[in-house]
XYZ file of C-alpha atoms in Angstrom:
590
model
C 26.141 12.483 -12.446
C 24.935 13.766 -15.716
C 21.190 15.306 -16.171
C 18.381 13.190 -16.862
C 18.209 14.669 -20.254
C 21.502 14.144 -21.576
C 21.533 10.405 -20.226
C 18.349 10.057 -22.594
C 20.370 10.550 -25.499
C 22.487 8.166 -25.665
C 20.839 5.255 -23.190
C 17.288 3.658 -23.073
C 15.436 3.340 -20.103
C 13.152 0.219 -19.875
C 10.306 0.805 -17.188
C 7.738 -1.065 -15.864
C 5.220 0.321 -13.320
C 3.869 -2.189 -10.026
C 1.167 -0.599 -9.223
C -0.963 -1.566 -5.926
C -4.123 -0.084 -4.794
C -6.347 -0.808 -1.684
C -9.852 -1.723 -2.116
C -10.777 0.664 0.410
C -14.572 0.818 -0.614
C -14.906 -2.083 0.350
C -16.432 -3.204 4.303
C -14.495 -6.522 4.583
C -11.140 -8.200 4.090
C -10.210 -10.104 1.389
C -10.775 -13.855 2.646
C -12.617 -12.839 6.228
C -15.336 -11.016 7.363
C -13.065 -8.290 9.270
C -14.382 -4.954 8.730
C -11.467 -2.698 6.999
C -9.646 -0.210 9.202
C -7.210 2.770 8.461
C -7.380 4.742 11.058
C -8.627 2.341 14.410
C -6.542 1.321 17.247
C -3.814 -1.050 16.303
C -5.153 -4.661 15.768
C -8.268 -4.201 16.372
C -10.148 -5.632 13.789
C -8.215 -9.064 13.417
C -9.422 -12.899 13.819
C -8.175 -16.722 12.960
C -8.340 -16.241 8.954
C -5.952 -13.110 8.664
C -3.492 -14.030 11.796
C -3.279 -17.436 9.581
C -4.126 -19.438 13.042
C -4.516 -23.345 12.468
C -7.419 -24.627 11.060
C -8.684 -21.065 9.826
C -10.122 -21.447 5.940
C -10.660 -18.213 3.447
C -13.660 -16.834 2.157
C -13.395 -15.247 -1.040
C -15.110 -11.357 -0.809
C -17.365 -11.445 -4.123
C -17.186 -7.161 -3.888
C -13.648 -7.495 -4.112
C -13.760 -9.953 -7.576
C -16.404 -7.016 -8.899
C -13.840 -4.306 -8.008
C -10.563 -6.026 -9.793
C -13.388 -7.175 -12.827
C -14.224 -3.520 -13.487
C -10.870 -2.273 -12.807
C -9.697 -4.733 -15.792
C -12.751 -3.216 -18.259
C -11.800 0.185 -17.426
C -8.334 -0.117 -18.501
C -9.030 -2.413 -21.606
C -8.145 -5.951 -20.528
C -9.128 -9.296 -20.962
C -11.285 -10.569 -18.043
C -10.195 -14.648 -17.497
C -13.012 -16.545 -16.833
C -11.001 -18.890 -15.279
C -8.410 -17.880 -12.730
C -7.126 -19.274 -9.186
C -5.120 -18.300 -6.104
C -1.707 -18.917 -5.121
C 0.391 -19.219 -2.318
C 3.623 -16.818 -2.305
C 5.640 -17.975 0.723
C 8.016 -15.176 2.369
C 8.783 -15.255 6.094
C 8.468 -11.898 7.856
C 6.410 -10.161 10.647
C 4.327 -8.490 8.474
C 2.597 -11.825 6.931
C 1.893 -14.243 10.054
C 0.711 -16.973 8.335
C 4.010 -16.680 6.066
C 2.506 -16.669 3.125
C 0.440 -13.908 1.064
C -2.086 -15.552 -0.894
C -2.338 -14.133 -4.314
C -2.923 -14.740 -7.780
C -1.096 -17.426 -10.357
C -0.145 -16.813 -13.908
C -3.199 -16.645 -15.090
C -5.247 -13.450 -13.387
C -8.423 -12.289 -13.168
C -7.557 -9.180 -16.212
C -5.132 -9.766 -18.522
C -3.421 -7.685 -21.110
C -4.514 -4.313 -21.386
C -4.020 -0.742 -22.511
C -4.107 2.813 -21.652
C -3.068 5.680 -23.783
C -1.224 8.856 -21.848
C -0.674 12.322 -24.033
C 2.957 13.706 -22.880
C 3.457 17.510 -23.699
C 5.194 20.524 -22.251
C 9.226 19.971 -20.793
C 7.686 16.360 -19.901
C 7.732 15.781 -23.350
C 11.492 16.749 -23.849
C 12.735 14.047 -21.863
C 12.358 11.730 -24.406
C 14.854 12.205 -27.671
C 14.170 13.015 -31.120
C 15.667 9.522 -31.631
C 13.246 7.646 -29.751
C 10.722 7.530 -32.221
C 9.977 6.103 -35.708
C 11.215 2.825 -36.875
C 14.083 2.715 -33.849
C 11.193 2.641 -31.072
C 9.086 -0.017 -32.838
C 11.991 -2.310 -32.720
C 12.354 -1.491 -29.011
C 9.301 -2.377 -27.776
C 9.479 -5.425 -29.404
C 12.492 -6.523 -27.956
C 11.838 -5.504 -24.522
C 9.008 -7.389 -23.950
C 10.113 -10.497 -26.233
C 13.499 -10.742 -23.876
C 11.582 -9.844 -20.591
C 12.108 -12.399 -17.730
C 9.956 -15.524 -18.782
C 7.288 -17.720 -16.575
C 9.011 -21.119 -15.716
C 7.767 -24.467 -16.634
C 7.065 -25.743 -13.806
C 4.791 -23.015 -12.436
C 3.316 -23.121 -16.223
C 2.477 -26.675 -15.754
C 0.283 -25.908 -12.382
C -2.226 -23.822 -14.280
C -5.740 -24.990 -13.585
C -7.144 -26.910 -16.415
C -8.007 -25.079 -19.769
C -6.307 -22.087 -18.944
C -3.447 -20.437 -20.770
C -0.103 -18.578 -19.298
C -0.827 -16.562 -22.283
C 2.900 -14.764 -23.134
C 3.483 -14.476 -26.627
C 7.049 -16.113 -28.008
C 9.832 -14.770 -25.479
C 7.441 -12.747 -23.550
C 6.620 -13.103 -19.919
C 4.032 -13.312 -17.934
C 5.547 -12.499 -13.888
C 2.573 -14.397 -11.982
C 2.033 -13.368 -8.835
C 5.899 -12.300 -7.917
C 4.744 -9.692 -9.006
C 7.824 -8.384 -10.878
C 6.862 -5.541 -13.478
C 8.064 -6.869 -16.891
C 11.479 -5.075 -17.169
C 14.348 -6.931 -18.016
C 16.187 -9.977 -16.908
C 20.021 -10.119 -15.760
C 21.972 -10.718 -18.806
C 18.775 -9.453 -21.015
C 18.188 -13.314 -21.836
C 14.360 -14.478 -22.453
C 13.421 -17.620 -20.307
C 13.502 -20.293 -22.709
C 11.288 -22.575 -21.287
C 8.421 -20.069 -21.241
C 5.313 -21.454 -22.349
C 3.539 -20.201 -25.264
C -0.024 -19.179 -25.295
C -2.588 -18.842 -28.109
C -5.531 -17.352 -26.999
C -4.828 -13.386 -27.334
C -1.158 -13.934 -27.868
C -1.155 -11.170 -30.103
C -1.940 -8.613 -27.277
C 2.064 -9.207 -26.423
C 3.195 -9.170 -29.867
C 5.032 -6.401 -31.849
C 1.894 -6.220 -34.075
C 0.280 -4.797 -31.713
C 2.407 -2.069 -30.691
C 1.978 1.342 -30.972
C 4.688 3.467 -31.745
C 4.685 6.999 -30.744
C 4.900 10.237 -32.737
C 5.949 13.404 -31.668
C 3.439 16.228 -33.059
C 4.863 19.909 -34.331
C 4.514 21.453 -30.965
C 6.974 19.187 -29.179
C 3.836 16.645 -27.596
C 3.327 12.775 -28.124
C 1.143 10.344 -27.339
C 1.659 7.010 -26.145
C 0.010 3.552 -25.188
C 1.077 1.832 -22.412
C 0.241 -2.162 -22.522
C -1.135 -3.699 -19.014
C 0.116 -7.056 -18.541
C -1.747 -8.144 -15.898
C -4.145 -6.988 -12.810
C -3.851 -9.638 -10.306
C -5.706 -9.952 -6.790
C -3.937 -10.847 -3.811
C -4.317 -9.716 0.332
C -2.166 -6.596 1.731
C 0.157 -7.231 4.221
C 0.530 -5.819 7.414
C 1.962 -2.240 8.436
C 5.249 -2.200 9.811
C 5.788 0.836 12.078
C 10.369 1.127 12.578
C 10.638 3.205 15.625
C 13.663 5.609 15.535
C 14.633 4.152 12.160
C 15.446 7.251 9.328
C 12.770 7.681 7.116
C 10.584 5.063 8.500
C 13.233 1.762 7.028
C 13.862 -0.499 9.475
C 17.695 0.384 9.272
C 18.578 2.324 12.828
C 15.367 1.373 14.441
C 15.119 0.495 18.137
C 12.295 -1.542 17.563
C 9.567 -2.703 15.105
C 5.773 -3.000 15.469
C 3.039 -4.424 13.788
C -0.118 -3.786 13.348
C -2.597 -6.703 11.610
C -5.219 -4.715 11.071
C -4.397 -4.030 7.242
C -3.155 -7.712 6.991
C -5.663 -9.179 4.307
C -7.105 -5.971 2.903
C -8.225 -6.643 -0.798
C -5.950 -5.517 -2.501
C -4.993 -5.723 -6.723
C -2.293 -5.131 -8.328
C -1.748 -3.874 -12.177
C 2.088 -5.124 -13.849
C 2.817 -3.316 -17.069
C 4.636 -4.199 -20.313
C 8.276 -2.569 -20.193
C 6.279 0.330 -22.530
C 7.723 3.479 -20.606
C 10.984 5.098 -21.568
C 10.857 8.175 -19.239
C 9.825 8.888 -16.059
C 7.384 11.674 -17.166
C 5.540 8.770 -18.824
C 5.569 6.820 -15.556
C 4.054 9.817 -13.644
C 1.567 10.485 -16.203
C 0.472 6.859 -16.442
C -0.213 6.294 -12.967
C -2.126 9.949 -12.713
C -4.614 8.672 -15.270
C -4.918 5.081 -13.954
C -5.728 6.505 -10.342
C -8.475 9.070 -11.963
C -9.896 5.675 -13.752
C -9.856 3.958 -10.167
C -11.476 6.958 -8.872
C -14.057 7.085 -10.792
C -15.492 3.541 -10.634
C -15.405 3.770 -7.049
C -13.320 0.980 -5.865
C -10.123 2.603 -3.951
C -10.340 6.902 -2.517
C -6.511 5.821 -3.848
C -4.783 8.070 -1.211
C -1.106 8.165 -1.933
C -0.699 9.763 1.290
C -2.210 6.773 3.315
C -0.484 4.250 1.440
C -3.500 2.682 -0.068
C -2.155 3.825 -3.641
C 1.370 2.842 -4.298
C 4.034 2.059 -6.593
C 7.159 0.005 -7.478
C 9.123 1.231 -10.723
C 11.335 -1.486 -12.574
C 14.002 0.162 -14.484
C 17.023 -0.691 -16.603
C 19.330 0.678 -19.379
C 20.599 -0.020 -22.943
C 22.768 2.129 -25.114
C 20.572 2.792 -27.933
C 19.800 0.414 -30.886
C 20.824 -2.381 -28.227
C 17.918 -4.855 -28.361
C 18.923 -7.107 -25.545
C 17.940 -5.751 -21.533
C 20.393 -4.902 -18.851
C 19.885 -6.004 -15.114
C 16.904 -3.911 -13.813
C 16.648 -2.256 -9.944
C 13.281 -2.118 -8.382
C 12.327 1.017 -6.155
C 10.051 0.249 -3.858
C 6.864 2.024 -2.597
C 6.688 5.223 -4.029
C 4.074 7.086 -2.723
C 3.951 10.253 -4.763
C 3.871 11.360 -8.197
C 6.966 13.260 -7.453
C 8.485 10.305 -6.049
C 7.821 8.015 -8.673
C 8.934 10.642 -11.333
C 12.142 11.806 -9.230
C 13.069 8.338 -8.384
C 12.852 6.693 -11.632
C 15.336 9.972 -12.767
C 17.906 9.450 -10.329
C 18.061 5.646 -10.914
C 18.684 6.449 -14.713
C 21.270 8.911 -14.167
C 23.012 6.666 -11.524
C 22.594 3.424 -13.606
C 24.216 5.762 -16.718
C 27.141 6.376 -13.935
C 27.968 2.777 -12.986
C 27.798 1.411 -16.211
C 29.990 4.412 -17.899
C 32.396 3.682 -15.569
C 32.821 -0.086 -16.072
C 30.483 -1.214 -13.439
C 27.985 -3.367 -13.780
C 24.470 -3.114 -12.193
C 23.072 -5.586 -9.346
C 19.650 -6.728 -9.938
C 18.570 -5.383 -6.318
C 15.363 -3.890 -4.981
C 16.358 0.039 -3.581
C 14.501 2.637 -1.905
C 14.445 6.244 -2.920
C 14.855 8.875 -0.162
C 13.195 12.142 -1.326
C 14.987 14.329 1.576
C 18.495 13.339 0.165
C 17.140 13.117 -3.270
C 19.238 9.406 -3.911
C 18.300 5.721 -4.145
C 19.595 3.025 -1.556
C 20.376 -0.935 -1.622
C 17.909 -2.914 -0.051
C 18.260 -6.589 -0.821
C 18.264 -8.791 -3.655
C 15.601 -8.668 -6.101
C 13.641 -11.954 -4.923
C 12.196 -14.579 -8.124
C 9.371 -16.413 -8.303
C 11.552 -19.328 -6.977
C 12.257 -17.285 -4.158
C 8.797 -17.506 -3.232
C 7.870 -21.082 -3.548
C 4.302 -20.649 -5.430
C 1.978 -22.805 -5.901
C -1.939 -23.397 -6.359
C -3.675 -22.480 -2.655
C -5.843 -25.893 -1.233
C -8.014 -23.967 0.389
C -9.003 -21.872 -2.168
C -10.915 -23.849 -5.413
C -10.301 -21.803 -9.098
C -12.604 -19.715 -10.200
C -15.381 -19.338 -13.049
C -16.237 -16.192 -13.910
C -19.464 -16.450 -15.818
C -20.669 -14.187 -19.224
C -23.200 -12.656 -16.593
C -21.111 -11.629 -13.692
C -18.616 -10.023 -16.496
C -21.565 -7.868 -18.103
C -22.752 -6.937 -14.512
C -19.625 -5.486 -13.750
C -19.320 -4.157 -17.236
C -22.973 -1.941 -16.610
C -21.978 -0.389 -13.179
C -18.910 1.391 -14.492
C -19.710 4.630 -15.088
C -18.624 7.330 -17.509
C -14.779 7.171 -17.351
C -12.274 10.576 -16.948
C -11.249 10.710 -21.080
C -14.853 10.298 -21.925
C -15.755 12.768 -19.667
C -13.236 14.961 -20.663
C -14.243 15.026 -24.222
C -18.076 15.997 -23.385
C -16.980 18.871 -21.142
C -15.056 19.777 -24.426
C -18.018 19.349 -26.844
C -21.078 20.520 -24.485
C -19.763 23.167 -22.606
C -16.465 24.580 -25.007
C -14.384 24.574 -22.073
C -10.218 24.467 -22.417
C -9.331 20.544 -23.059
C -6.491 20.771 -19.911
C -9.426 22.339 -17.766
C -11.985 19.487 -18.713
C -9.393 16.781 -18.366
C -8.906 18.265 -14.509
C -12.790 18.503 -14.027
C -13.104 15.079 -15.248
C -10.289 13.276 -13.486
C -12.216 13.674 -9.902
C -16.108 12.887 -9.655
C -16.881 14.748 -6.653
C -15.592 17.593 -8.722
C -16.514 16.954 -12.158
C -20.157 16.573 -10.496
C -19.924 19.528 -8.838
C -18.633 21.394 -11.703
C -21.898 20.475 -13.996
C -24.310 21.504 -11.056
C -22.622 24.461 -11.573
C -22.348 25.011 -15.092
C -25.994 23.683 -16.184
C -27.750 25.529 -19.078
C -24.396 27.130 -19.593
C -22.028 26.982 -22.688
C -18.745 28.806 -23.936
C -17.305 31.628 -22.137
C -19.944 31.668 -19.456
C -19.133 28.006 -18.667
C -15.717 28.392 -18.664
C -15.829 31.000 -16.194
C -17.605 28.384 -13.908
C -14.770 25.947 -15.083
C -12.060 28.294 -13.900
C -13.329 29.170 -10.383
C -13.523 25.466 -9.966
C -10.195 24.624 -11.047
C -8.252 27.201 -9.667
C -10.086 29.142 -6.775
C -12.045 26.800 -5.230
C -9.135 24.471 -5.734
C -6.991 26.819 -4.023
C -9.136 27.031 -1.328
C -9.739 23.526 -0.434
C -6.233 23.035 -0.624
C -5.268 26.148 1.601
C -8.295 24.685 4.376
C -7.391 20.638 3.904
C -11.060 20.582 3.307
C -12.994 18.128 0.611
C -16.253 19.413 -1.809
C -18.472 18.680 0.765
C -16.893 19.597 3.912
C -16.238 23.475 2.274
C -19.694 24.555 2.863
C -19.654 26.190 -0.983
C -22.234 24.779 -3.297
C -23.004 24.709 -7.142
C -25.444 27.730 -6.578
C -23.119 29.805 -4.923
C -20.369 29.328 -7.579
C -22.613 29.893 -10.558
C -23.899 33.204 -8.674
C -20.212 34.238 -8.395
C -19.442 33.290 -11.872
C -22.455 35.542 -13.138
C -20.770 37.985 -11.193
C -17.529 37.641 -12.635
C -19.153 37.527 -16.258
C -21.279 40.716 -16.176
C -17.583 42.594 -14.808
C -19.542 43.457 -11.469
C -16.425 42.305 -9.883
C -12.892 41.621 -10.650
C -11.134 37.343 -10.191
C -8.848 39.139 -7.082
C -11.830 40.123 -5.679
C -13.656 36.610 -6.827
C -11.347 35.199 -4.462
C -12.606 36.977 -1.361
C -15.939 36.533 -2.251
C -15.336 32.594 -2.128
C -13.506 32.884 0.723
C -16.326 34.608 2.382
C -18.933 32.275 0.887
C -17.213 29.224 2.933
C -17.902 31.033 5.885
C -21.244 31.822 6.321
C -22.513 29.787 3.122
C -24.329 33.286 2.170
C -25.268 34.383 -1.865
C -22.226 35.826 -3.173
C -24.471 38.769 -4.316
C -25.142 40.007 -1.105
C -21.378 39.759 0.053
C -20.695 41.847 -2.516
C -23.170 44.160 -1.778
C -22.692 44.348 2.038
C -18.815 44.830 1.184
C -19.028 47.584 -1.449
C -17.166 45.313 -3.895
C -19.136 46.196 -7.044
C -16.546 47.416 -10.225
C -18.113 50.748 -11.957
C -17.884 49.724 -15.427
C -19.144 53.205 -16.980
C -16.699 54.373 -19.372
C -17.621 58.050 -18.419
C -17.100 57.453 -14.702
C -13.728 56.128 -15.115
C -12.454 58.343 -18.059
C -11.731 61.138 -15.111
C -9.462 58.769 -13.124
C -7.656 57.350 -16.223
C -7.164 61.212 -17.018
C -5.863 62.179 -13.449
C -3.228 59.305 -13.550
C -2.067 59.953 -16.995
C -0.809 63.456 -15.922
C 0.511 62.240 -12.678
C 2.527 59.052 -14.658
C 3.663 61.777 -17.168
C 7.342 59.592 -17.478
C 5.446 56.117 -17.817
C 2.767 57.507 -20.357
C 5.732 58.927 -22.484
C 7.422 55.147 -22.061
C 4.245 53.780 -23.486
C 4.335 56.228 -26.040
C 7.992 55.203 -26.877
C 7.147 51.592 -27.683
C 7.389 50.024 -23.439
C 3.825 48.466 -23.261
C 4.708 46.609 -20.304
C 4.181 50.006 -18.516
C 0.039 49.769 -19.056
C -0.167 47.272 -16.153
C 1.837 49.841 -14.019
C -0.993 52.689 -15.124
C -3.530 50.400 -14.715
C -2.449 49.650 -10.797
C -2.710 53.450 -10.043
C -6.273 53.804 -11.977
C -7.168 50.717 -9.464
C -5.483 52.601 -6.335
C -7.145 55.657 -7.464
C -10.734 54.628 -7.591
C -10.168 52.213 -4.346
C -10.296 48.652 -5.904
C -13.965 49.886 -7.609
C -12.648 50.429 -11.180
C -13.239 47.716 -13.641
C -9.560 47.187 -14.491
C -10.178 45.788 -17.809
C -12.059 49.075 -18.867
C -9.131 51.205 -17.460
C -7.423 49.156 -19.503
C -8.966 49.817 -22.530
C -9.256 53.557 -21.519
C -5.895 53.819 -20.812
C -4.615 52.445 -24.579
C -7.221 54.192 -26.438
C -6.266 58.168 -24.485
C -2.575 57.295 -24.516
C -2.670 55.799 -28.542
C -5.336 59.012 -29.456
């Protein structure tokens, strides 16, 4: 198949994200009072409402309607004051009641926004073409010929409220189908039209990307919808490859997820690459971190994705029949997946074939997508309003409620790490993105500005990074505080030690939670920074280096970091190696 990059130039890839996420903060189920479990024995934690046993009626969680409210305000949308459940009928182990109960075409948050910056070889994947007057005309006519809301379900809305697509557009309900293209690329032409906000969908409000001098864009993604609906059970496929049912000896099931609150955010068909994809999802999980609804572990399965993707040949403004991969569960995944199933779409349909509309599942070990099934349709899934469940009224109050609890969000944050402390804008946007961390860092960093802070900001970023990565420990578990890393960073600052050694010191602090001053001292790790001290040494491996001073002298400058290893060896790690540095130019350049 051809690379990613060449496919790019001459097809478009339409992309919609699915993107589901756990309420995990959350002590109960969505519509019973089971406490959540991850981790307990299986079905454990399971009664009459979840196992759908006769007779059993849902209670709505009022945390859970806070958590999908804020979630909406966060990311820009609408909130619906009036909204209902649905019924989504599909008959497998994993749903014993046989039906997930889940949101209608109207849901709680509708059309939204987020804005992603794209820069670095991320940035290359999308052409020179794809911008300007072209990609304004494409993003109009992939969500104006996106698969349409039918009639009938239209005509079950609750009273007064609105399926809200603009002319052509869609809205998916509670399918759950990411806006991405229909077979044949037709609109459904029996869509109904709404009025209030309609002009969140249309091409007026599109923005168009531009690509800045140094190769980087930025982009808006528009949210369609956030809908609420239950989680299903786990499956567990013994013997089967790569966990798929496929090869298994025998399935099991454990309830105890079944009817975890769970939401789940459809975007427009905005993304064109899959480095958009990946960077989209990054930022939305940092937003759902920070207002505290879902710890949104990818690992766990309580963040996940499905990617809708199909192609047209450039300046083509009808849509080609999309694939759907299914729980991705990685950045890498989502990003790798979504590039395969361009490249092999690119292949079929340069060949003569044509594409199946067909949900497929990317295996990261053999780096390739695989057929599933058909891609199901909202007919597939007989929908319609739940009984047991009445609509609901959001009122001005509960909205503003949820509005005051959310806290500072990541870009925000971002930009006052930039202002305050004059910290490096890709360092602040990694402080901010986490709030254990960002938290941490400003303990850290208080009363402290420019270089002093960002010295603080780097041992946060990188060492202590490294380390909790290296241990599989979290902030709190490490045993390092703010104290301890603001006493190391004064270290670092006044050149009493060098960052290798930085790293040992932090090391050492998780261990016995001692004052990095006094590990230093105890381990004879202070640098001599006196120029006269060192001058001796920098003269002793000069005339031992005779061939790589007269290199240096030719014009190789690479050579100083060779000089300055041996001034290190020579004084046993206690030189201050930027002074030998600086000694080193200023005797060899004299």
């Amino acid at each position: 198949m051809r690379e990613l990059n060449d496919v790019l130039r001459d097809w478009e890839a339409v992309i919609g994200l699915e993107i589901h996420t756990e309420l995990t903060t959350l002590k109960t189920k969505m519509f019973c009072g089971c406490r959540l479990s991850h981790d307990d024995e299986p079905n454990t934690h399971v009664c009459p409402v979840c196992l759908g046993l006769p007779g059993a009626l849902p209670v709505p969680n009022r945390g859970a309607i806070e958590s999908i409210v804020k979630a909406g305000l966060a990311t820009n949308c609408e909130i619906q004051r009036r909204s209902m459940f649905y019924r989504k009928h599909y008959f497998y182990p994993d749903m014993a009641k046989n039906f997930q109960t889940t949101q209608g075409p109207v849901a709680f948050c509708m059309h939204g926004r987020l804005g992603i910056e794209v820069a670095g070889r991320g940035a290359a994947e999308r052409p020179e073409c794809a911008f300007g007057a072209s990609e304004a005309e494409s993003l109009a006519s992939a969500s104006a010929n996106a698969a349409g809301l039918s009639r009938a379900m239209a005509e079950q809305l609750p009273e007064g409220a609105d399926a809200r697509p603009s002319a052509g557009g869609a809205a998916c309900g509670s399918a759950g189908g990411a806006v991405c293209g229909s077979v044949g690329g037709s609109a459904d032409a029996t869509a109904p039209r709404g009025s209030v906000g309609a002009e969140g969908r249309g091409s007026g409000a599109l923005a168009v990307p531009v690509r800045h001098d140094d190769g980087s864009y930025e982009a808006t993604i528009r949210i369609l919808r956030i809908h609420m609906e239950e989680d299903a059970a786990k499956m567990v496929h013994v013997g089967g490859e790569e966990g798929r049912i496929g090869g298994a000896s025998e399935s099991l099931v454990d309830y105890n997820r079944c009817g975890t609150p769970l939401i789940e955010l459809v975007t427009e068909p905005d993304l064109r690459t899959p480095e958009e994809a990946r960077l989209f999802m990054e930022k939305l999980r940092r937003i759902f971190l920070t207002i505290g609804i879902s710890d949104c572990s990818m690992e766990k399965g309580s963040m996940r994705c499905d990617g809708n993707v199909s192609l047209r040949r450039r300046g083509e403004t009808g849509l080609g029949a999309k694939t759907e991969l299914k729980n991705l569960n990685s950045f890498k995944a989502l990003h790798d997946g979504l590039a395969y199933e361009i490249c092999r779409q690119a292949d079929v349909l340069e060949s003569g074939g044509v594409v199946r509309q067909e949900t497929r599942h990317w295996e990261p070990s053999r780096k390739r997508t695989v057929a599933m099934r058909a891609k199901e349709t909202a007919d597939d899934y007989r929908l319609f309003p739940d009984p047991d469940l009445e609509p609901f009224d959001l009122s001005d109050e509960f909205v503003e409620h949820c509005r005051a609890e959310i806290p500072e969000l990541p870009d925000a944050k971002r930009d006052r790490f930039v202002r305050d402390y004059g910290i490096k804008r890709p360092d602040a946007e990694q402080l901010a993105g986490d709030p254990a961390t960002a938290a941490f860092f400003e303990e850290s960093a208080a009363g402290l500005v420019g270089d002093a802070a960002q010295t603080v900001a780097n041992l946060v970023v990188n060492d202590l990074a490294a380390h909790l990565k290296a241990s599989g420990s979290t902030l709190g578990e490490s045993g390092i505080s703010p104290t301890q890393v603001a006493s190391l960073a004064r270290l670092l600052a006044a050149d009493a030690i060098s960052s290798n050694q930085a790293r040992e010191v932090l090391e050492a602090m998780a261990g016995s939670g001692e004052d990095p001053e006094k590990i230093v001292d105890e381990r004879g790790m202070r640098q001599v920074s006196d120029a006269g001290a060192l001058q001796p040494i920098v003269d002793q491996v000069l005339e031992a280096c005779a061939d790589q001073a007269r290199q240096y002298r030719d014009g190789n400058q690479k050579v100083i970091g060779f000089l300055v290893g041996q001034c290190m060896k020579a004084s046993h790690g206690k030189g201050n190696p930027k002074l030998f540095n600086e000694l080193l130019r200023a005797t060899l350049e004299g």
